[in-house]
């Protein structure tokens, strides 16, 4: 019974997603989560996150709708729309905070089945953003299913000089040779890692070793999922360059983001 309900729900969401894409991305939204520079404690950038509100089910978790977008290929137009949105907003914010950077997640489907590089270049020209204003985030597990197009995408990214952040590092396979091959600028440490490290000495020790190694490879660290001041006190000792999490600010719509994090400076 539950399986069937699940099946019907997925099917209805799929129809709604298709509909939204066909109607100028209505019901899609982009939320922004602040990324903090640990040395200055100031806002350094934001991660752009896709949101979708279903007319029937209300707000749907990205964990549920993004896989549907990927299966149907709708992630390609939706991702392109999101990139346009996020880059446009980035250039607005840079008028106030000149060093502001926008992190944009690219899914494996986009990287392997569409010309994302072309999209990124076109948007940068349109918005007049410099290369350093944009960071492309890829999930580590996606890289393990590398195919030719994706390799091409990564090579081109490097050739263009656009920064790469490796997301959810350590949650999947943590294959270290990727690090030397890809030379990402930033390694993002997932909340599941952070939570374990805060709760358990052994896990903390492992994370500490891991951070030391990443720094030795000359890469920067962004620790995600900081939820309280106590967590931050512990995690701060690992010397990440950047941090994000509910303690610093939850993802929110653009107006709220500007009001809370940009204007008060």
Tab-separated table of C-alpha atoms in Angstrom:
chain	number	residue	atom	x	y	z
A	1	UNK	CA	0.000	0.000	0.000
A	2	UNK	CA	2.718	2.465	1.006
A	3	UNK	CA	4.760	1.558	-2.060
A	4	UNK	CA	1.780	2.310	-4.250
A	5	UNK	CA	1.128	5.625	-2.478
A	6	UNK	CA	4.780	6.505	-2.943
A	7	UNK	CA	4.531	5.633	-6.634
A	8	UNK	CA	1.438	7.819	-7.124
A	9	UNK	CA	3.030	10.699	-5.213
A	10	UNK	CA	6.193	10.538	-7.322
A	11	UNK	CA	4.140	10.445	-10.482
A	12	UNK	CA	2.128	13.499	-9.442
A	13	UNK	CA	5.255	15.410	-8.470
A	14	UNK	CA	6.806	14.521	-11.828
A	15	UNK	CA	3.808	15.959	-13.662
A	16	UNK	CA	3.958	19.129	-11.557
A	17	UNK	CA	7.686	19.551	-12.157
A	18	UNK	CA	7.206	19.183	-15.905
A	19	UNK	CA	4.394	21.693	-15.753
A	20	UNK	CA	6.480	24.179	-13.788
A	21	UNK	CA	9.369	23.902	-16.252
A	22	UNK	CA	6.944	24.433	-19.149
A	23	UNK	CA	5.452	27.500	-17.468
A	24	UNK	CA	8.554	29.573	-16.973
A	25	UNK	CA	9.671	27.704	-13.824
A	26	UNK	CA	6.740	28.805	-11.703
A	27	UNK	CA	6.830	27.207	-8.230
A	28	UNK	CA	10.613	26.913	-8.454
A	29	UNK	CA	12.629	29.164	-6.218
A	30	UNK	CA	16.266	29.683	-5.276
A	31	UNK	CA	17.249	29.900	-1.611
A	32	UNK	CA	20.611	31.172	-0.450
A	33	UNK	CA	22.600	29.924	2.508
A	34	UNK	CA	25.369	32.159	3.894
A	35	UNK	CA	28.991	30.992	3.763
A	36	UNK	CA	31.163	32.616	6.401
A	37	UNK	CA	34.860	33.434	6.235
A	38	UNK	CA	36.195	32.107	9.509
A	39	UNK	CA	38.957	34.704	9.893
A	40	UNK	CA	36.766	37.776	9.601
A	41	UNK	CA	33.492	36.118	10.672
A	42	UNK	CA	31.978	37.978	7.716
A	43	UNK	CA	29.818	36.792	4.874
A	44	UNK	CA	32.044	35.636	2.012
A	45	UNK	CA	29.399	34.087	-0.221
A	46	UNK	CA	26.325	31.898	-0.474
A	47	UNK	CA	25.346	28.490	-1.695
A	48	UNK	CA	22.386	28.617	-4.079
A	49	UNK	CA	19.830	25.891	-3.360
A	50	UNK	CA	16.904	24.896	-5.531
A	51	UNK	CA	13.446	24.777	-3.925
A	52	UNK	CA	10.143	23.559	-5.281
A	53	UNK	CA	6.630	24.065	-3.924
A	54	UNK	CA	4.016	21.625	-5.138
A	55	UNK	CA	0.471	22.897	-5.498
A	56	UNK	CA	-0.791	19.642	-4.076
A	57	UNK	CA	1.847	18.681	-1.459
A	58	UNK	CA	3.333	22.026	-0.441
A	59	UNK	CA	7.088	22.473	-0.120
A	60	UNK	CA	8.936	19.344	-1.206
A	61	UNK	CA	12.361	18.349	0.044
A	62	UNK	CA	15.185	18.592	-2.525
A	63	UNK	CA	16.071	15.009	-1.519
A	64	UNK	CA	12.765	14.036	-3.081
A	65	UNK	CA	12.361	16.295	-6.115
A	66	UNK	CA	15.962	16.541	-7.348
A	67	UNK	CA	16.235	12.789	-8.140
A	68	UNK	CA	12.974	13.111	-10.123
A	69	UNK	CA	14.411	16.081	-12.034
A	70	UNK	CA	17.522	14.023	-12.761
A	71	UNK	CA	15.654	10.909	-13.896
A	72	UNK	CA	13.476	12.909	-16.272
A	73	UNK	CA	16.275	15.141	-17.570
A	74	UNK	CA	14.328	18.200	-16.354
A	75	UNK	CA	17.371	19.054	-14.228
A	76	UNK	CA	18.952	20.436	-17.414
A	77	UNK	CA	16.466	23.283	-18.043
A	78	UNK	CA	15.815	23.749	-14.300
A	79	UNK	CA	19.545	23.868	-13.566
A	80	UNK	CA	20.062	26.392	-16.345
A	81	UNK	CA	17.268	28.557	-14.940
A	82	UNK	CA	18.768	28.333	-11.470
A	83	UNK	CA	22.234	29.266	-12.693
A	84	UNK	CA	20.781	32.361	-14.404
A	85	UNK	CA	18.942	33.345	-11.216
A	86	UNK	CA	21.881	32.790	-8.890
A	87	UNK	CA	24.433	34.544	-11.090
A	88	UNK	CA	22.130	37.520	-11.593
A	89	UNK	CA	21.679	37.847	-7.834
A	90	UNK	CA	25.410	37.404	-7.297
A	91	UNK	CA	26.159	40.423	-9.461
A	92	UNK	CA	23.552	42.439	-7.507
A	93	UNK	CA	25.171	41.546	-4.170
A	94	UNK	CA	28.660	42.286	-5.492
A	95	UNK	CA	27.620	45.929	-5.902
A	96	UNK	CA	27.484	46.033	-2.090
A	97	UNK	CA	30.012	43.326	-1.132
A	98	UNK	CA	32.644	43.311	-3.841
A	99	UNK	CA	34.240	39.985	-2.898
A	100	UNK	CA	30.994	38.012	-2.718
A	101	UNK	CA	31.039	34.545	-4.337
A	102	UNK	CA	28.157	32.310	-5.376
A	103	UNK	CA	28.360	28.511	-5.117
A	104	UNK	CA	26.218	26.677	-7.635
A	105	UNK	CA	25.562	22.936	-7.513
A	106	UNK	CA	25.897	21.121	-10.800
A	107	UNK	CA	24.403	17.661	-11.017
A	108	UNK	CA	26.064	14.784	-12.786
A	109	UNK	CA	23.221	14.720	-15.323
A	110	UNK	CA	23.924	18.342	-16.246
A	111	UNK	CA	27.657	17.732	-16.489
A	112	UNK	CA	27.328	14.639	-18.639
A	113	UNK	CA	24.261	15.362	-20.782
A	114	UNK	CA	24.326	19.089	-21.469
A	115	UNK	CA	26.857	21.751	-22.303
A	116	UNK	CA	27.060	23.282	-18.833
A	117	UNK	CA	30.351	24.960	-19.630
A	118	UNK	CA	28.654	26.836	-22.458
A	119	UNK	CA	25.846	27.846	-20.065
A	120	UNK	CA	28.292	29.075	-17.418
A	121	UNK	CA	30.280	31.109	-19.961
A	122	UNK	CA	27.156	32.659	-21.439
A	123	UNK	CA	25.850	33.663	-17.995
A	124	UNK	CA	29.191	35.122	-16.980
A	125	UNK	CA	29.223	37.260	-20.097
A	126	UNK	CA	25.622	38.321	-19.557
A	127	UNK	CA	26.097	39.271	-15.911
A	128	UNK	CA	29.649	40.561	-16.289
A	129	UNK	CA	30.807	38.435	-13.356
A	130	UNK	CA	34.530	37.761	-12.996
A	131	UNK	CA	35.723	34.145	-12.803
A	132	UNK	CA	36.382	34.257	-9.083
A	133	UNK	CA	32.744	35.178	-8.342
A	134	UNK	CA	31.460	31.691	-9.137
A	135	UNK	CA	32.219	28.355	-7.512
A	136	UNK	CA	30.923	25.164	-9.071
A	137	UNK	CA	29.965	22.499	-6.540
A	138	UNK	CA	29.997	18.849	-7.480
A	139	UNK	CA	29.075	15.948	-5.247
A	140	UNK	CA	31.887	13.522	-4.654
A	141	UNK	CA	29.833	10.382	-5.348
A	142	UNK	CA	28.969	11.740	-8.801
A	143	UNK	CA	32.615	11.781	-9.755
A	144	UNK	CA	32.907	8.060	-9.301
A	145	UNK	CA	30.584	7.451	-12.192
A	146	UNK	CA	32.833	9.505	-14.386
A	147	UNK	CA	32.107	9.373	-18.055
A	148	UNK	CA	33.799	11.065	-20.986
A	149	UNK	CA	31.551	14.136	-21.029
A	150	UNK	CA	32.000	14.713	-17.360
A	151	UNK	CA	35.775	14.461	-17.700
A	152	UNK	CA	35.519	17.041	-20.467
A	153	UNK	CA	33.419	19.235	-18.174
A	154	UNK	CA	36.050	19.088	-15.405
A	155	UNK	CA	38.918	19.777	-17.809
A	156	UNK	CA	37.094	22.749	-19.295
A	157	UNK	CA	36.252	24.095	-15.845
A	158	UNK	CA	39.930	24.025	-14.986
A	159	UNK	CA	40.891	25.552	-18.324
A	160	UNK	CA	38.455	28.422	-17.791
A	161	UNK	CA	39.853	28.972	-14.308
A	162	UNK	CA	36.580	28.471	-12.462
A	163	UNK	CA	36.858	27.188	-8.891
A	164	UNK	CA	35.572	23.767	-8.011
A	165	UNK	CA	34.220	22.745	-4.605
A	166	UNK	CA	33.841	19.070	-3.804
A	167	UNK	CA	30.636	18.605	-1.830
A	168	UNK	CA	29.744	15.899	0.707
A	169	UNK	CA	33.330	14.781	0.761
A	170	UNK	CA	33.849	11.741	2.917
A	171	UNK	CA	30.234	10.610	2.902
A	172	UNK	CA	30.757	8.233	0.026
A	173	UNK	CA	33.973	6.748	-1.156
A	174	UNK	CA	36.545	9.432	-0.369
A	175	UNK	CA	38.841	8.423	-3.099
A	176	UNK	CA	41.941	10.454	-2.503
A	177	UNK	CA	43.407	10.237	-5.973
A	178	UNK	CA	40.535	12.439	-7.145
A	179	UNK	CA	41.931	15.201	-5.036
A	180	UNK	CA	45.277	15.341	-6.783
A	181	UNK	CA	43.643	14.844	-10.171
A	182	UNK	CA	40.887	17.447	-9.818
A	183	UNK	CA	42.643	19.936	-7.557
A	184	UNK	CA	39.418	21.404	-6.189
A	185	UNK	CA	39.854	24.754	-4.460
A	186	UNK	CA	37.493	23.802	-1.643
A	187	UNK	CA	36.536	20.551	0.073
A	188	UNK	CA	33.166	20.703	1.805
A	189	UNK	CA	32.716	18.547	4.872
A	190	UNK	CA	29.190	17.266	5.248
A	191	UNK	CA	26.970	17.732	8.319
A	192	UNK	CA	26.967	13.966	8.972
A	193	UNK	CA	30.743	14.156	9.474
A	194	UNK	CA	30.548	17.304	11.600
A	195	UNK	CA	27.872	15.860	13.903
A	196	UNK	CA	29.904	12.685	14.499
A	197	UNK	CA	33.094	14.631	15.172
A	198	UNK	CA	31.407	16.850	17.732
A	199	UNK	CA	29.917	13.869	19.561
A	200	UNK	CA	32.869	11.484	19.538
A	201	UNK	CA	36.576	11.984	20.297
A	202	UNK	CA	37.718	9.295	17.890
A	203	UNK	CA	35.681	10.785	15.039
A	204	UNK	CA	36.999	14.231	15.929
A	205	UNK	CA	40.556	12.931	15.745
A	206	UNK	CA	39.861	11.438	12.301
A	207	UNK	CA	38.326	14.658	11.026
A	208	UNK	CA	41.296	16.575	12.386
A	209	UNK	CA	43.750	14.304	10.507
A	210	UNK	CA	41.637	14.617	7.414
A	211	UNK	CA	41.633	18.434	7.595
A	212	UNK	CA	45.397	18.499	8.094
A	213	UNK	CA	45.818	16.363	4.993
A	214	UNK	CA	43.535	18.591	2.900
A	215	UNK	CA	45.488	21.658	4.023
A	216	UNK	CA	48.749	19.914	3.173
A	217	UNK	CA	47.409	19.382	-0.332
A	218	UNK	CA	46.892	23.136	-0.469
A	219	UNK	CA	43.132	23.057	-0.559
A	220	UNK	CA	40.629	24.994	1.491
A	221	UNK	CA	37.981	23.543	3.760
A	222	UNK	CA	34.360	24.501	4.259
A	223	UNK	CA	32.727	22.761	7.206
A	224	UNK	CA	28.977	22.480	6.826
A	225	UNK	CA	26.249	21.825	9.321
A	226	UNK	CA	27.364	23.928	12.289
A	227	UNK	CA	24.224	24.230	14.401
A	228	UNK	CA	25.303	25.703	17.729
A	229	UNK	CA	27.969	27.794	19.448
A	230	UNK	CA	29.294	24.690	21.253
A	231	UNK	CA	29.736	22.863	17.952
A	232	UNK	CA	31.473	25.872	16.510
A	233	UNK	CA	33.962	26.068	19.418
A	234	UNK	CA	35.084	22.508	18.704
A	235	UNK	CA	35.045	22.727	14.931
A	236	UNK	CA	36.888	26.055	14.878
A	237	UNK	CA	40.025	24.292	16.132
A	238	UNK	CA	40.167	22.370	12.861
A	239	UNK	CA	40.957	25.714	11.143
A	240	UNK	CA	38.577	25.527	8.195
A	241	UNK	CA	38.660	28.576	5.925
A	242	UNK	CA	34.876	28.665	5.534
A	243	UNK	CA	31.845	27.437	7.372
A	244	UNK	CA	28.094	27.231	6.904
A	245	UNK	CA	25.164	25.881	8.883
A	246	UNK	CA	22.087	26.932	10.835
A	247	UNK	CA	24.282	28.581	13.470
A	248	UNK	CA	25.308	31.145	10.831
A	249	UNK	CA	22.032	31.213	8.945
A	250	UNK	CA	19.440	28.969	7.327
A	251	UNK	CA	18.817	28.986	3.590
A	252	UNK	CA	16.257	31.680	2.738
A	253	UNK	CA	14.816	33.608	-0.194
A	254	UNK	CA	16.812	36.405	-1.837
A	255	UNK	CA	15.110	39.396	-0.196
A	256	UNK	CA	15.461	37.913	3.265
A	257	UNK	CA	19.071	36.963	2.544
A	258	UNK	CA	19.960	40.514	1.556
A	259	UNK	CA	18.122	41.967	4.530
A	260	UNK	CA	19.749	39.628	7.051
A	261	UNK	CA	23.249	39.186	5.733
A	262	UNK	CA	24.124	41.854	3.204
A	263	UNK	CA	22.576	45.163	4.239
A	264	UNK	CA	23.547	45.235	7.898
A	265	UNK	CA	27.231	45.585	7.078
